[in-house]
PDB file of C-alpha atoms in Angstrom:
ATOM      1  CA  MET G   1       0.000   0.000   0.000  1.00 50.00           C
ATOM      2  CA  ASN G   2       1.442   3.276  -1.059  1.00 59.00           C
ATOM      3  CA  GLY G   3       2.897   5.435   1.628  1.00 63.00           C
ATOM      4  CA  THR G   4       3.068   2.675   4.160  1.00 65.00           C
ATOM      5  CA  PRO G   5       6.403   2.692   6.054  1.00 64.00           C
ATOM      6  CA  GLU G   6       8.690  -0.171   5.229  1.00 59.00           C
ATOM      7  CA  ARG G   7      12.136  -1.104   6.371  1.00 49.00           C
ATOM      8  CA  ASP G   8      14.814  -0.307   3.778  1.00 45.00           C
ATOM      9  CA  SER G   9      17.868   0.086   5.941  1.00 40.00           C
ATOM     10  CA  GLY G  10      19.338  -1.387   9.083  1.00 40.00           C
ATOM     11  CA  PRO G  11      18.426   0.050  12.476  1.00 36.00           C
ATOM     12  CA  ALA G  12      20.621   2.478  14.324  1.00 35.00           C
ATOM     13  CA  GLU G  13      22.209   1.779  17.685  1.00 35.00           C
ATOM     14  CA  PRO G  14      19.766   0.673  20.393  1.00 36.00           C
ATOM     15  CA  GLY G  15      18.099   3.570  22.127  1.00 44.00           C
ATOM     16  CA  SER G  16      19.051   6.140  19.494  1.00 47.00           C
ATOM     17  CA  GLU G  17      16.854   5.199  16.556  1.00 62.00           C
ATOM     18  CA  SER G  18      13.645   6.891  15.511  1.00 73.00           C
ATOM     19  CA  LEU G  19      10.815   5.391  13.487  1.00 80.00           C
ATOM     20  CA  ALA G  20      12.534   6.700  10.367  1.00 74.00           C
ATOM     21  CA  ASP G  21      15.668   4.731  11.308  1.00 72.00           C
ATOM     22  CA  LEU G  22      13.698   1.564  12.013  1.00 75.00           C
ATOM     23  CA  LEU G  23      11.175   1.639   9.192  1.00 76.00           C
ATOM     24  CA  GLY G  24      12.799   3.693   6.466  1.00 62.00           C
ATOM     25  CA  GLY G  25      10.205   4.119   3.762  1.00 60.00           C
ATOM     26  CA  ARG G  26      11.165   7.536   2.438  1.00 62.00           C
ATOM     27  CA  ARG G  27      13.491   6.163  -0.228  1.00 70.00           C
ATOM     28  CA  GLY G  28      10.801   3.718  -1.356  1.00 70.00           C
ATOM     29  CA  ALA G  29       8.285   6.557  -1.434  1.00 75.00           C
ATOM     30  CA  VAL G  30      10.565   8.543  -3.738  1.00 76.00           C
ATOM     31  CA  ASP G  31      10.868   5.525  -6.043  1.00 83.00           C
ATOM     32  CA  ALA G  32       7.080   5.197  -6.131  1.00 86.00           C
ATOM     33  CA  THR G  33       6.676   8.689  -7.592  1.00 90.00           C
ATOM     34  CA  LEU G  34       8.872   8.023 -10.640  1.00 93.00           C
ATOM     35  CA  PRO G  35       6.450   5.896 -12.749  1.00 95.00           C
ATOM     36  CA  PRO G  36       3.581   8.430 -12.379  1.00 95.00           C
ATOM     37  CA  LEU G  37       5.962  11.228 -13.376  1.00 95.00           C
ATOM     38  CA  ALA G  38       7.047   9.172 -16.386  1.00 96.00           C
ATOM     39  CA  PHE G  39       3.395   8.526 -17.260  1.00 96.00           C
ATOM     40  CA  ALA G  40       2.665  12.255 -17.243  1.00 95.00           C
ATOM     41  CA  ALA G  41       5.749  13.014 -19.335  1.00 96.00           C
ATOM     42  CA  GLY G  42       4.941  10.334 -21.919  1.00 96.00           C
ATOM     43  CA  TRP G  43       1.300  11.371 -22.013  1.00 95.00           C
ATOM     44  CA  LEU G  44       2.170  15.023 -22.660  1.00 94.00           C
ATOM     45  CA  LEU G  45       5.022  14.438 -25.099  1.00 94.00           C
ATOM     46  CA  GLY G  46       2.810  12.061 -27.070  1.00 93.00           C
ATOM     47  CA  GLY G  47       0.079  14.663 -27.408  1.00 93.00           C
ATOM     48  CA  GLU G  48      -2.005  13.166 -24.605  1.00 92.00           C
ATOM     49  CA  SER G  49      -1.292   9.693 -25.922  1.00 93.00           C
ATOM     50  CA  LEU G  50      -2.348   7.020 -23.450  1.00 94.00           C
ATOM     51  CA  TRP G  51       0.079   4.535 -24.961  1.00 95.00           C
ATOM     52  CA  GLY G  52       2.905   7.059 -24.657  1.00 96.00           C
ATOM     53  CA  GLY G  53       2.184   7.517 -20.972  1.00 96.00           C
ATOM     54  CA  VAL G  54       1.789   3.817 -20.270  1.00 96.00           C
ATOM     55  CA  GLY G  55       4.970   2.912 -22.157  1.00 96.00           C
ATOM     56  CA  ALA G  56       7.003   5.510 -20.281  1.00 97.00           C
ATOM     57  CA  ALA G  57       5.595   4.404 -16.903  1.00 96.00           C
ATOM     58  CA  LEU G  58       6.328   0.736 -17.563  1.00 96.00           C
ATOM     59  CA  ALA G  59       9.862   1.477 -18.749  1.00 97.00           C
ATOM     60  CA  VAL G  60      10.670   3.609 -15.718  1.00 96.00           C
ATOM     61  CA  GLY G  61       8.955   1.117 -13.387  1.00 95.00           C
ATOM     62  CA  ALA G  62      11.183  -1.660 -14.724  1.00 96.00           C
ATOM     63  CA  VAL G  63      14.311   0.468 -14.258  1.00 95.00           C
ATOM     64  CA  VAL G  64      13.298   1.371 -10.699  1.00 92.00           C
ATOM     65  CA  ALA G  65      12.690  -2.304  -9.918  1.00 92.00           C
ATOM     66  CA  GLY G  66      16.124  -3.218 -11.256  1.00 93.00           C
ATOM     67  CA  VAL G  67      17.833  -0.506  -9.210  1.00 90.00           C
ATOM     68  CA  ARG G  68      15.986  -1.538  -6.047  1.00 88.00           C
ATOM     69  CA  LEU G  69      17.006  -5.171  -6.511  1.00 90.00           C
ATOM     70  CA  ARG G  70      20.643  -4.189  -7.032  1.00 90.00           C
ATOM     71  CA  ARG G  71      20.707  -2.124  -3.860  1.00 86.00           C
ATOM     72  CA  GLY G  72      19.371  -5.067  -1.859  1.00 85.00           C
ATOM     73  CA  ASP G  73      15.665  -4.316  -1.400  1.00 81.00           C
ATOM     74  CA  ARG G  74      13.446  -7.304  -0.680  1.00 82.00           C
ATOM     75  CA  PRO G  75      12.419  -9.004  -3.957  1.00 87.00           C
ATOM     76  CA  ARG G  76       8.802  -9.357  -2.828  1.00 85.00           C
ATOM     77  CA  SER G  77       8.536  -5.629  -2.116  1.00 81.00           C
ATOM     78  CA  VAL G  78      10.119  -4.818  -5.471  1.00 86.00           C
ATOM     79  CA  LEU G  79       7.802  -7.139  -7.383  1.00 89.00           C
ATOM     80  CA  ILE G  80       4.725  -5.730  -5.626  1.00 88.00           C
ATOM     81  CA  GLY G  81       5.773  -2.218  -6.651  1.00 88.00           C
ATOM     82  CA  LEU G  82       6.317  -3.254 -10.269  1.00 92.00           C
ATOM     83  CA  LEU G  83       3.047  -5.201 -10.317  1.00 94.00           C
ATOM     84  CA  ALA G  84       1.183  -2.103  -9.111  1.00 93.00           C
ATOM     85  CA  VAL G  85       2.564  -0.110 -12.056  1.00 95.00           C
ATOM     86  CA  CYS G  86       1.587  -2.883 -14.490  1.00 96.00           C
ATOM     87  CA  VAL G  87      -1.956  -3.125 -13.111  1.00 96.00           C
ATOM     88  CA  ALA G  88      -2.372   0.665 -13.205  1.00 96.00           C
ATOM     89  CA  ALA G  89      -1.217   0.686 -16.828  1.00 96.00           C
ATOM     90  CA  LEU G  90      -3.566  -2.180 -17.734  1.00 96.00           C
ATOM     91  CA  ILE G  91      -6.578  -0.434 -16.187  1.00 97.00           C
ATOM     92  CA  ALA G  92      -5.770   2.785 -18.055  1.00 96.00           C
ATOM     93  CA  VAL G  93      -5.394   0.973 -21.376  1.00 96.00           C
ATOM     94  CA  ARG G  94      -8.499  -1.190 -20.947  1.00 96.00           C
ATOM     95  CA  THR G  95     -10.701   1.786 -20.033  1.00 96.00           C
ATOM     96  CA  GLY G  96      -9.068   4.278 -22.397  1.00 95.00           C
ATOM     97  CA  ARG G  97      -8.955   6.919 -19.634  1.00 96.00           C
ATOM     98  CA  ALA G  98      -5.624   8.396 -18.513  1.00 96.00           C
ATOM     99  CA  GLU G  99      -6.924   9.235 -15.043  1.00 96.00           C
ATOM    100  CA  ASN G 100      -7.523   5.540 -14.415  1.00 97.00           C
ATOM    101  CA  PHE G 101      -3.769   5.077 -14.164  1.00 97.00           C
ATOM    102  CA  PHE G 102      -4.298   6.491 -10.650  1.00 96.00           C
ATOM    103  CA  LEU G 103      -7.305   4.351  -9.715  1.00 96.00           C
ATOM    104  CA  ILE G 104      -5.073   1.857  -7.891  1.00 94.00           C
ATOM    105  CA  GLN G 105      -3.793   4.696  -5.716  1.00 93.00           C
ATOM    106  CA  VAL G 106      -7.295   5.803  -4.809  1.00 96.00           C
ATOM    107  CA  LEU G 107      -8.368   2.276  -3.912  1.00 96.00           C
ATOM    108  CA  SER G 108      -5.176   1.388  -2.035  1.00 95.00           C
ATOM    109  CA  ASN G 109      -5.387   4.506   0.114  1.00 97.00           C
ATOM    110  CA  ALA G 110      -9.026   3.763   0.927  1.00 97.00           C
ATOM    111  CA  ALA G 111      -8.082   0.191   1.890  1.00 97.00           C
ATOM    112  CA  SER G 112      -5.132   1.427   3.952  1.00 96.00           C
ATOM    113  CA  ALA G 113      -7.240   3.962   5.840  1.00 97.00           C
ATOM    114  CA  LEU G 114      -9.735   1.224   6.680  1.00 98.00           C
ATOM    115  CA  ALA G 115      -7.050  -1.289   7.682  1.00 98.00           C
ATOM    116  CA  TRP G 116      -5.219   1.133   9.981  1.00 98.00           C
ATOM    117  CA  THR G 117      -8.464   2.259  11.607  1.00 98.00           C
ATOM    118  CA  VAL G 118      -9.635  -1.298  12.247  1.00 98.00           C
ATOM    119  CA  SER G 119      -6.205  -2.281  13.595  1.00 98.00           C
ATOM    120  CA  ILE G 120      -6.401   0.495  16.191  1.00 98.00           C
ATOM    121  CA  LEU G 121      -9.948  -0.358  17.215  1.00 98.00           C
ATOM    122  CA  ILE G 122      -9.142  -4.043  17.755  1.00 97.00           C
ATOM    123  CA  ARG G 123      -5.967  -3.090  19.687  1.00 96.00           C
ATOM    124  CA  TRP G 124      -3.523  -4.418  17.102  1.00 97.00           C
ATOM    125  CA  PRO G 125      -2.277  -1.038  15.776  1.00 97.00           C
ATOM    126  CA  LEU G 126      -0.382  -1.583  12.558  1.00 96.00           C
ATOM    127  CA  LEU G 127       2.483   0.673  13.560  1.00 96.00           C
ATOM    128  CA  GLY G 128       3.173  -1.672  16.459  1.00 95.00           C
ATOM    129  CA  VAL G 129       2.901  -4.676  14.152  1.00 95.00           C
ATOM    130  CA  LEU G 130       5.447  -3.162  11.737  1.00 93.00           C
ATOM    131  CA  VAL G 131       7.933  -2.037  14.378  1.00 93.00           C
ATOM    132  CA  GLY G 132       7.526  -5.282  16.320  1.00 92.00           C
ATOM    133  CA  ALA G 133       8.310  -7.266  13.179  1.00 90.00           C
ATOM    134  CA  VAL G 134      11.433  -5.182  12.470  1.00 89.00           C
ATOM    135  CA  LEU G 135      12.645  -5.619  16.064  1.00 90.00           C
ATOM    136  CA  GLY G 136      11.828  -9.337  16.130  1.00 89.00           C
ATOM    137  CA  GLN G 137       9.380  -8.923  19.014  1.00 89.00           C
ATOM    138  CA  ARG G 138       6.405 -10.610  17.384  1.00 85.00           C
ATOM    139  CA  ALA G 139       3.502  -9.723  19.700  1.00 88.00           C
ATOM    140  CA  GLY G 140       5.670  -8.992  22.734  1.00 90.00           C
ATOM    141  CA  TRP G 141       5.034  -5.262  22.515  1.00 94.00           C
ATOM    142  CA  ARG G 142       1.298  -5.838  23.128  1.00 94.00           C
ATOM    143  CA  ARG G 143       2.022  -7.005  26.674  1.00 93.00           C
ATOM    144  CA  ASP G 144       3.324  -3.520  27.479  1.00 95.00           C
ATOM    145  CA  PRO G 145       0.284  -1.268  28.134  1.00 94.00           C
ATOM    146  CA  ALA G 146       2.293   1.904  27.510  1.00 95.00           C
ATOM    147  CA  LEU G 147       3.607   0.696  24.159  1.00 95.00           C
ATOM    148  CA  LEU G 148       0.191  -0.596  23.118  1.00 96.00           C
ATOM    149  CA  ARG G 149      -1.362   2.789  23.925  1.00 96.00           C
ATOM    150  CA  GLY G 150       1.462   4.687  22.230  1.00 96.00           C
ATOM    151  CA  TYR G 151       1.348   2.636  19.051  1.00 97.00           C
ATOM    152  CA  GLY G 152      -2.414   3.108  18.931  1.00 97.00           C
ATOM    153  CA  ARG G 153      -2.155   6.878  19.182  1.00 97.00           C
ATOM    154  CA  ALA G 154       0.707   7.087  16.700  1.00 97.00           C
ATOM    155  CA  SER G 155      -1.166   4.872  14.220  1.00 97.00           C
ATOM    156  CA  TRP G 156      -3.858   7.552  13.947  1.00 98.00           C
ATOM    157  CA  VAL G 157      -1.213   9.757  12.317  1.00 97.00           C
ATOM    158  CA  TRP G 158      -0.850   7.220   9.501  1.00 97.00           C
ATOM    159  CA  THR G 159      -4.600   6.827   9.197  1.00 98.00           C
ATOM    160  CA  ALA G 160      -4.835  10.589   8.731  1.00 98.00           C
ATOM    161  CA  THR G 161      -2.313  10.499   5.870  1.00 97.00           C
ATOM    162  CA  TYR G 162      -4.466   8.056   3.907  1.00 97.00           C
ATOM    163  CA  LEU G 163      -7.599  10.095   4.546  1.00 98.00           C
ATOM    164  CA  LEU G 164      -5.798  13.252   3.427  1.00 98.00           C
ATOM    165  CA  ARG G 165      -4.742  11.588   0.186  1.00 97.00           C
ATOM    166  CA  LEU G 166      -8.294  10.444  -0.437  1.00 97.00           C
ATOM    167  CA  ALA G 167      -9.633  13.950   0.180  1.00 98.00           C
ATOM    168  CA  VAL G 168      -7.272  15.234  -2.520  1.00 98.00           C
ATOM    169  CA  PHE G 169      -7.193  12.324  -4.971  1.00 97.00           C
ATOM    170  CA  VAL G 170     -10.905  11.558  -5.245  1.00 98.00           C
ATOM    171  CA  PRO G 171     -12.081  14.981  -6.540  1.00 98.00           C
ATOM    172  CA  LEU G 172      -9.149  15.152  -8.977  1.00 97.00           C
ATOM    173  CA  TYR G 173      -9.811  11.602 -10.190  1.00 97.00           C
ATOM    174  CA  LEU G 174     -13.514  12.230 -10.680  1.00 97.00           C
ATOM    175  CA  GLY G 175     -12.692  15.432 -12.563  1.00 97.00           C
ATOM    176  CA  GLY G 176     -10.204  13.652 -14.848  1.00 95.00           C
ATOM    177  CA  GLN G 177      -7.384  16.007 -13.806  1.00 96.00           C
ATOM    178  CA  VAL G 178      -4.403  13.905 -14.906  1.00 95.00           C
ATOM    179  CA  LEU G 179      -1.611  16.435 -14.340  1.00 95.00           C
ATOM    180  CA  ALA G 180      -3.070  17.547 -11.025  1.00 96.00           C
ATOM    181  CA  LEU G 181      -3.151  13.893  -9.957  1.00 96.00           C
ATOM    182  CA  VAL G 182       0.545  13.562 -10.753  1.00 95.00           C
ATOM    183  CA  VAL G 183       1.385  16.685  -8.748  1.00 95.00           C
ATOM    184  CA  ALA G 184      -0.742  15.467  -5.841  1.00 96.00           C
ATOM    185  CA  ARG G 185       0.834  12.009  -6.023  1.00 93.00           C
ATOM    186  CA  VAL G 186       4.327  13.470  -5.684  1.00 92.00           C
ATOM    187  CA  ALA G 187       3.396  16.041  -3.033  1.00 92.00           C
ATOM    188  CA  LEU G 188       1.512  13.500  -0.933  1.00 93.00           C
ATOM    189  CA  THR G 189       3.995  10.648  -1.180  1.00 90.00           C
ATOM    190  CA  TRP G 190       7.532  11.123   0.098  1.00 86.00           C
ATOM    191  CA  PRO G 191       7.020  14.496   1.855  1.00 89.00           C
ATOM    192  CA  LEU G 192       3.943  13.114   3.610  1.00 92.00           C
ATOM    193  CA  VAL G 193       5.719   9.885   4.553  1.00 90.00           C
ATOM    194  CA  ALA G 194       8.603  11.872   6.041  1.00 88.00           C
ATOM    195  CA  ALA G 195       6.180  14.060   8.004  1.00 92.00           C
ATOM    196  CA  ALA G 196       4.204  11.036   9.224  1.00 93.00           C
ATOM    197  CA  LEU G 197       7.370   9.275  10.376  1.00 92.00           C
ATOM    198  CA  ALA G 198       8.439  12.343  12.352  1.00 92.00           C
ATOM    199  CA  LEU G 199       5.026  13.143  13.830  1.00 95.00           C
ATOM    200  CA  SER G 200       4.129   9.568  14.762  1.00 95.00           C
ATOM    201  CA  TRP G 201       7.522   9.245  16.478  1.00 94.00           C
ATOM    202  CA  VAL G 202       6.776  12.355  18.555  1.00 94.00           C
ATOM    203  CA  VAL G 203       3.321  11.050  19.466  1.00 96.00           C
ATOM    204  CA  LEU G 204       4.726   7.648  20.401  1.00 95.00           C
ATOM    205  CA  ARG G 205       7.553   9.046  22.535  1.00 93.00           C
ATOM    206  CA  ARG G 206       5.210  11.402  24.372  1.00 94.00           C
ATOM    207  CA  SER G 207       2.825   8.530  25.068  1.00 94.00           C
ATOM    208  CA  LEU G 208       5.490   6.574  26.968  1.00 93.00           C
ATOM    209  CA  PRO G 209       5.932   7.309  30.689  1.00 93.00           C
ATOM    210  CA  ALA G 210       9.170   8.763  32.032  1.00 91.00           C
ATOM    211  CA  GLY G 211      11.757   6.071  32.552  1.00 89.00           C
ATOM    212  CA  HIS G 212      10.310   3.682  29.971  1.00 91.00           C
ATOM    213  CA  PRO G 213      13.211   1.695  28.430  1.00 91.00           C
ATOM    214  CA  GLY G 214      12.012   2.260  24.852  1.00 89.00           C
ATOM    215  CA  LEU G 215      10.688   0.359  21.866  1.00 91.00           C
ATOM    216  CA  ARG G 216      13.237  -2.427  22.087  1.00 90.00           C
ATOM    217  CA  HIS G 217      12.353  -3.287  25.668  1.00 89.00           C
ATOM    218  CA  PRO G 218       8.627  -3.827  26.261  1.00 91.00           C
ATOM    219  CA  VAL G 219       7.653  -3.792  29.920  1.00 88.00           C
ATOM    220  CA  ALA G 220       5.112  -6.445  30.846  1.00 80.00           C
ATOM    221  CA  PRO G 221       2.854  -5.566  33.807  1.00 78.00           C
ATOM    222  CA  PRO G 222       3.553  -7.503  37.016  1.00 72.00           C
ATOM    223  CA  ARG G 223       1.336 -10.503  37.607  1.00 66.00           C
TER     224      ARG G 223
END
């Protein structure tokens, strides 16, 4: 799902890392903006040619996938990213509408907003799931009431990012504003991911009581 944090680098020293250090995600978010930019360029240079836009997006998507594999990104993550570009291109070609290249983004952000909201309500906040997986804690963090509460609050930050994208993308998509969709996609991808990483880290840290040992050391309540 676009804009979701993912680990793309090793963690910093224990006790010093932020969510950005643990999850990365900003580099992947930058990569995700390149195929839509290529689509817009091909579409314009081809005189609003759908095939020109699709061809450019697929070519750039393949190059991005190759670069990500060479720098050591997880193959599954790379293939999912490339598959998303291929599906977006297929939808645009099959419908004959350039704005449908962005339909996957609209749907994925709606699904992400729903998934993050549900995860918070059932007390399995996805931010905790992601960080716990990176730290090898499995569900250990859920036994710490402070961490569970903090991850829940910080996960609302990510939910808000998906809702913000929807509030911008949906009117532009319905209006067929292809170039505006590209601009919005870039503006609401890596800058928004960076902001969400920083803000959710602040919310999480402020939710932990003084003296808490940190994300790597969940504190289980005494029995």
